[in-house]
CSV table of C-alpha atoms in Angstrom, one decimal:
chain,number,residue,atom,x,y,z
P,12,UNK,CA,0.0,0.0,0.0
P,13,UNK,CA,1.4,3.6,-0.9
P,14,UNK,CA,1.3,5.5,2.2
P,15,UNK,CA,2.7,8.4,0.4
P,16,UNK,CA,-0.6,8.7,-1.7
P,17,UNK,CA,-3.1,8.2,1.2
P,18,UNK,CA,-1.9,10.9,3.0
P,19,UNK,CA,-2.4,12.8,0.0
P,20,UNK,CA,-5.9,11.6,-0.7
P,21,UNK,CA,-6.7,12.8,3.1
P,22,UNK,CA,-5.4,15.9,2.7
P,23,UNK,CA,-6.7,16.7,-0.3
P,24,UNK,CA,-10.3,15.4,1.2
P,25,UNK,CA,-9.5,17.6,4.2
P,26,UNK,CA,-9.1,20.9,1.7
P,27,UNK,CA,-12.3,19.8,0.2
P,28,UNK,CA,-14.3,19.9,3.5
P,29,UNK,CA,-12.5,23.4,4.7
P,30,UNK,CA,-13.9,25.4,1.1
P,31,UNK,CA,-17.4,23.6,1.1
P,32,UNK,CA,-18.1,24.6,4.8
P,33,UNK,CA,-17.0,27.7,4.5
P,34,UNK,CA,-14.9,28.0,7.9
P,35,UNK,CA,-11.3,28.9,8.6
P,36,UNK,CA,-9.3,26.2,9.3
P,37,UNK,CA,-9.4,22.7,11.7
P,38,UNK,CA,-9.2,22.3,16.1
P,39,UNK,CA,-8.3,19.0,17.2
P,40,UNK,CA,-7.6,17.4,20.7
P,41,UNK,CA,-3.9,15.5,21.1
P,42,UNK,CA,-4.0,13.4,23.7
P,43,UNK,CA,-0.4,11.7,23.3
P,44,UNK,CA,-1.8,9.0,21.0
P,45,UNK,CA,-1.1,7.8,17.6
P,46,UNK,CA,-4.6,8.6,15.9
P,47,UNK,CA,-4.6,12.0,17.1
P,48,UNK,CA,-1.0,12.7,16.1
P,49,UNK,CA,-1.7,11.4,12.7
P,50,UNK,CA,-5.1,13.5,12.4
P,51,UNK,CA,-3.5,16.4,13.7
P,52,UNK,CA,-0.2,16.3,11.1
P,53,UNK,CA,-2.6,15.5,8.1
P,54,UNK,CA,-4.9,18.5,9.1
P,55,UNK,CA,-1.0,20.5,9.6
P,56,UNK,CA,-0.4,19.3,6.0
P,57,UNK,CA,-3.1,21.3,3.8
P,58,UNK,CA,-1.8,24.5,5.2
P,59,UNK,CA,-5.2,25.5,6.7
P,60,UNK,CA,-4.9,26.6,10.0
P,61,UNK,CA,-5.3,24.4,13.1
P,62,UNK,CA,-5.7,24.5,16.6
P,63,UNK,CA,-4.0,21.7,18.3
P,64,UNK,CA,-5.7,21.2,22.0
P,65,UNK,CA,-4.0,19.6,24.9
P,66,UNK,CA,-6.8,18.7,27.6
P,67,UNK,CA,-5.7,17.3,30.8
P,68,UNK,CA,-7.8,16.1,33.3
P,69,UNK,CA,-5.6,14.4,35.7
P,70,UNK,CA,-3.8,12.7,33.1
P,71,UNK,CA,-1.3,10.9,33.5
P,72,UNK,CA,2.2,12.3,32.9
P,73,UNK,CA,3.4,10.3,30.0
P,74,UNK,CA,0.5,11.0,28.1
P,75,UNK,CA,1.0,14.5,28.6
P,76,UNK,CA,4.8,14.6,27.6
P,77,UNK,CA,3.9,12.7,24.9
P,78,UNK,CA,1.1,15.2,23.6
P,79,UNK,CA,3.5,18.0,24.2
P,80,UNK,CA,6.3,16.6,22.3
P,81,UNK,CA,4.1,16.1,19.2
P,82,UNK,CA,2.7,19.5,19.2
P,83,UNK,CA,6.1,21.3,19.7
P,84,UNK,CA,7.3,19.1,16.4
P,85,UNK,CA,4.1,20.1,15.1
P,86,UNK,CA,5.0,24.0,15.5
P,87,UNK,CA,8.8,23.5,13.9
P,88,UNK,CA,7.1,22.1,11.3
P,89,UNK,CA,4.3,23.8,10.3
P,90,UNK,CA,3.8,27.9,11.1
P,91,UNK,CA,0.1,27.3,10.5
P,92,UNK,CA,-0.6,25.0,13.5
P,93,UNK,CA,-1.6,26.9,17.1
P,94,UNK,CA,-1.2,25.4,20.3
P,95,UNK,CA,-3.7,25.3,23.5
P,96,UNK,CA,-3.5,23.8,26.3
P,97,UNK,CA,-6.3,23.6,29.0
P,98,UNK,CA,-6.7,21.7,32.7
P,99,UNK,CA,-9.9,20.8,33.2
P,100,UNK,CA,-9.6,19.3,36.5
P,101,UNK,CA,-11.3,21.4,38.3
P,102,UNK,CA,-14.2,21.4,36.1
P,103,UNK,CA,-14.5,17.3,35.7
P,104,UNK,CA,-14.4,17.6,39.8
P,105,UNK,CA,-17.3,20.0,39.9
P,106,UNK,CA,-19.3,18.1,37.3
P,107,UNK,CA,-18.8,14.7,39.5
P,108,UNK,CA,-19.3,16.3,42.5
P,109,UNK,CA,-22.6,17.9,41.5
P,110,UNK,CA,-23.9,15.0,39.4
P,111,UNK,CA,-26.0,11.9,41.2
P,112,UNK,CA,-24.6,13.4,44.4
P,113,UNK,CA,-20.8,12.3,43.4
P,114,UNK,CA,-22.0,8.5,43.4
P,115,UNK,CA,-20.9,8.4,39.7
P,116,UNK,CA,-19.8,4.9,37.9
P,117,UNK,CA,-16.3,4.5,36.1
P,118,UNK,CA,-18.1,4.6,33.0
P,119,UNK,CA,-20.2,7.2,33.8
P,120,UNK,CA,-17.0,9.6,35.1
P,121,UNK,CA,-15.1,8.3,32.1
P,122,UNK,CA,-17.7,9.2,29.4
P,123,UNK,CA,-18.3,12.4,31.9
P,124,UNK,CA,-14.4,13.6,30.5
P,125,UNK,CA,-15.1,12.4,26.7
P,126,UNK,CA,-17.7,15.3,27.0
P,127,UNK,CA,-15.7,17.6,28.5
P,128,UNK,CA,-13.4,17.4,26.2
P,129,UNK,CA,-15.6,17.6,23.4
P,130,UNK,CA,-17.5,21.1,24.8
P,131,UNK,CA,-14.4,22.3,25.0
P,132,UNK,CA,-13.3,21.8,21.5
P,133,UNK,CA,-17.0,23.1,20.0
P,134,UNK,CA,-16.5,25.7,21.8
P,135,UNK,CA,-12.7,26.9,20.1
P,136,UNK,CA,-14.6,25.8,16.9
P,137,UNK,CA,-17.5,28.5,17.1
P,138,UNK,CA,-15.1,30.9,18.7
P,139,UNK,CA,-12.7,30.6,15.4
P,140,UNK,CA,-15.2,29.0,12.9
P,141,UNK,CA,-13.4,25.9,12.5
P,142,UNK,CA,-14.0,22.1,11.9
P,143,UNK,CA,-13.5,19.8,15.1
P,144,UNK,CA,-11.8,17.0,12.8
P,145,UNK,CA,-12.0,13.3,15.0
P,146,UNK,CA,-9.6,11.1,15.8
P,147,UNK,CA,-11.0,7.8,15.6
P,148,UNK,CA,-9.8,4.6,13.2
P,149,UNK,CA,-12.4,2.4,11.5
P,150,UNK,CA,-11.8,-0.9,14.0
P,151,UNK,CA,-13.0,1.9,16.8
P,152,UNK,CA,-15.6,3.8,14.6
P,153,UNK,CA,-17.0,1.3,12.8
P,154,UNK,CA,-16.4,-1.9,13.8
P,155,UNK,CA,-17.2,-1.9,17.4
P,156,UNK,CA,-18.1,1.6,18.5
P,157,UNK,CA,-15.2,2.3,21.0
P,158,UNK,CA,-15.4,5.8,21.5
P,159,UNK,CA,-18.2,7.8,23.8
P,160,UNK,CA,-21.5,8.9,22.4
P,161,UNK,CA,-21.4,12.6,21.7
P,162,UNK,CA,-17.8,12.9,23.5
P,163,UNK,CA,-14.6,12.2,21.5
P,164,UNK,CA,-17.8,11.0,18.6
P,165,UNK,CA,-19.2,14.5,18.3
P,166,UNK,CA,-16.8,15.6,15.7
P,167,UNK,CA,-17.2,17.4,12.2
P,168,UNK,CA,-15.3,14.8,10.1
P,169,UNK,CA,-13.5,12.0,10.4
P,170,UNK,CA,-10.0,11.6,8.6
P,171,UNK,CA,-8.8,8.5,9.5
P,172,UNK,CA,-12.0,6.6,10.0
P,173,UNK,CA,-11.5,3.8,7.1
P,174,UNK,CA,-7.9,3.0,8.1
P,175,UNK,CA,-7.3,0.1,9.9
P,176,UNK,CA,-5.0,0.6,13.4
P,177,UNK,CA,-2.4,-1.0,11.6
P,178,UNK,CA,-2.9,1.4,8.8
P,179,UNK,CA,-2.2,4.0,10.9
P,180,UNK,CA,0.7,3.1,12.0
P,181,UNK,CA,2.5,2.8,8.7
P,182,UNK,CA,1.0,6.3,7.9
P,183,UNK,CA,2.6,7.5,10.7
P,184,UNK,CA,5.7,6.5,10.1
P,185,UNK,CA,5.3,7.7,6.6
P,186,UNK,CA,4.6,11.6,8.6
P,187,UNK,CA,7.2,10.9,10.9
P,188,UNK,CA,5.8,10.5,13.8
P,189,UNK,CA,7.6,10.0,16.6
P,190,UNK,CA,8.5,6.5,17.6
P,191,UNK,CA,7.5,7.1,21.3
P,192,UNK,CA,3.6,7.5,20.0
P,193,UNK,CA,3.8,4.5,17.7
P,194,UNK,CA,5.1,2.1,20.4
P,195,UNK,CA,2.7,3.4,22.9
P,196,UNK,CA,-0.1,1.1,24.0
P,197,UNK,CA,-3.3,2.5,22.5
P,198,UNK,CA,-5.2,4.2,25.5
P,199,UNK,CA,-8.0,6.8,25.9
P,200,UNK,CA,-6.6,7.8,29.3
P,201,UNK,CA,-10.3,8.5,31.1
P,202,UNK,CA,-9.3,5.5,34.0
P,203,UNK,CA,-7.3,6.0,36.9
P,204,UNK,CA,-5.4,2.5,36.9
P,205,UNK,CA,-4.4,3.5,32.8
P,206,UNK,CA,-6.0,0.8,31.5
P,207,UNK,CA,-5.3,0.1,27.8
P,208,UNK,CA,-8.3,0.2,25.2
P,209,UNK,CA,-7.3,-3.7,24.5
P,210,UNK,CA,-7.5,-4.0,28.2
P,211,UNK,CA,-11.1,-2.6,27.7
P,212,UNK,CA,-11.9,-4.3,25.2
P,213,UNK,CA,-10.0,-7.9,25.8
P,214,UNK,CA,-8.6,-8.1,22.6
P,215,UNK,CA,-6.0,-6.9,20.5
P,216,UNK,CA,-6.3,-4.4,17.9
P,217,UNK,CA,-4.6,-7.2,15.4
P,218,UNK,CA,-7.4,-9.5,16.6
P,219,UNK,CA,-10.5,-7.2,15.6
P,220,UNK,CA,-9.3,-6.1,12.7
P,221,UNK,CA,-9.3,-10.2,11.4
P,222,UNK,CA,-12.8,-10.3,13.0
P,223,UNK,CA,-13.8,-6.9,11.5
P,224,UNK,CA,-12.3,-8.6,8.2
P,225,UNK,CA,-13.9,-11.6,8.6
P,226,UNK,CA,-17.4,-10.2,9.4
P,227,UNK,CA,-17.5,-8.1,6.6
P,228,UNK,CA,-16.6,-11.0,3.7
P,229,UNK,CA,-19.7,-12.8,5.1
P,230,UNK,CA,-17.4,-15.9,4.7
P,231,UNK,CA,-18.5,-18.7,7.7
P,232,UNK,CA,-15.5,-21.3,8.4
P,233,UNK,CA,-16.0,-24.4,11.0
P,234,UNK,CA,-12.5,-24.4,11.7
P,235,UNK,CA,-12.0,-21.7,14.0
P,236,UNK,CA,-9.5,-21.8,17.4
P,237,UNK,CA,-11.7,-21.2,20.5
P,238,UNK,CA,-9.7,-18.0,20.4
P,239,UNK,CA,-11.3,-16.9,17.5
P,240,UNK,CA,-14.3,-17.6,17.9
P,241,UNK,CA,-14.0,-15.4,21.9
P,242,UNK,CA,-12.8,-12.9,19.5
P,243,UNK,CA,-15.7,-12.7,17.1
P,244,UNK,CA,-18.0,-12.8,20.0
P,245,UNK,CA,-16.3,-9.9,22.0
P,246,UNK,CA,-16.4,-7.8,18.0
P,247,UNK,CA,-19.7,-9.0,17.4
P,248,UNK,CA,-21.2,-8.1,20.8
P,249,UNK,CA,-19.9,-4.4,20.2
P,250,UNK,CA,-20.4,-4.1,16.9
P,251,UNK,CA,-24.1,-4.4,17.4
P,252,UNK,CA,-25.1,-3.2,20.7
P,253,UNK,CA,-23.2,0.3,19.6
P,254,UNK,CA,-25.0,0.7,16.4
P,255,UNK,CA,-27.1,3.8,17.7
P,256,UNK,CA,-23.7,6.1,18.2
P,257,UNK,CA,-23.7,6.2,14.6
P,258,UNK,CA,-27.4,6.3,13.9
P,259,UNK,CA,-29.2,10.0,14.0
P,260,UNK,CA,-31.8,9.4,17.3
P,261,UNK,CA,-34.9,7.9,16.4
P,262,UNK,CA,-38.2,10.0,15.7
P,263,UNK,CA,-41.5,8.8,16.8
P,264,UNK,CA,-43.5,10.2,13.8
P,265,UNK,CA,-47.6,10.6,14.6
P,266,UNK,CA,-50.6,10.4,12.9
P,267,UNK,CA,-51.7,14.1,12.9
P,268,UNK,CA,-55.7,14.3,11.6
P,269,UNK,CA,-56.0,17.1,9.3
P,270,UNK,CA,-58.4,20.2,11.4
């Protein structure tokens, strides 16, 4: 696969969607990770301007570092890129504090900073008229809906959401992006003991992208490992019970008799 011309099929995509809207330029969150420093480069690349957003919210340090190194190479690279930075520690406490009388769930507090994050970004995006571009692959967009429902999913486009995780990597290498991010387990920081997303999820990425792969050809073989078959039932069970993040709410249309 030519990585070379991918990038420039995104980018040129990414110009598209910057003169049909009509707005300035692109904001985009960096959280240390490999999807966001690929989205954020390719965004770099077609000269528009962007906003790249660090967001901590008691994150943990190496994270951080990481998401600071990548926008500092960003800004030697590219005059057109602007860097923000924001703690919004105080505002998750306050949230979680105030909410159910602090008795929130780890999913609930995690999805709580998804949507943090995101308000945060809409709002630099009305402030500068400018696209919130998203950061998720297709195996997390697409295949089993790993990301939080109108949190790090409310975005205005999606760059990278049909490339595989592996596909990512080799584009970043092509950009190069720093080794540090490559080799990083794949995380969305929102827990407090840094749990992995294949921790999350109980597979690996390499895994769901064979069952993703092997859902889609519709192809049925008897002679799968148990493994495999834990696999497509763990990609499966995701795949259809998050099918409403990507689906517009539903409408409850009545019967209206005519006066």
């Amino acid at each position: 696969m030519n990585y070379n011309k991918i990038k420039e099929q995104i980018c040129e995509w990414l110009t598209g969607k910057i003169q049909d809207s009509g707005c300035n330029g692109f904001v985009i969150g960096v959280s240390g990770g490999i999807d966001s420093a690929v989205t954020s480069t390719l965004c770099a690349l077609t000269g528009y301007p962007v906003f790249v957003v660090s967001m901590s919210i008691d994150s943990d340090i190496n994270h951080t570092n990481r998401a600071l190194d990548h926008i500092e190479w960003l800004l030697e690279k590219h005059p057109n890129v602007g860097p923000l930075s924001y703690d919004l520690g105080d505002v998750h406490e306050t949230f979680a504090d105030v909410f159910l009388d602090g008795q929130l769930t780890e999913l609930a507090d995690a999805n709580l900073q998804s949507r943090l994050r995101m308000c945060c970004l809409y709002t630099i995006a009305n402030s500068y008229n400018c696209l919130v571009a998203g950061t998720g692959n297709k195996v997390e967009d697409y295949g089993i809906g790993f990301f939080t429902k109108y949190g790090d999913g409310g975005v205005d486009l999606s760059p990278i959401a049909d490339l595989l995780k592996s596909e990512v990597r080799e584009l970043a290498k092509t950009l190069g992006i720093s080794q540090d991010i490559i080799e990083a387990p794949p995380t969305d920081g929102l827990w407090e003991d840094n749990r992995t997303d294949e921790d999350q999820i109980g597979a690996t990425y390499e895994e769901l992208e064979w069952a993703l792969n092997y859902h889609d050809s519709g192809v049925k073989d008897n002679n799968l490992s148990n493994r495999q078959k834990e696999i497509l039932e763990i990609y499966r069970s995701r795949h259809f019970s998050t099918k409403h993040k990507l689906e517009a709410p539903p409408v409850c249309y009545v019967k209206k008799e005519k006066q």
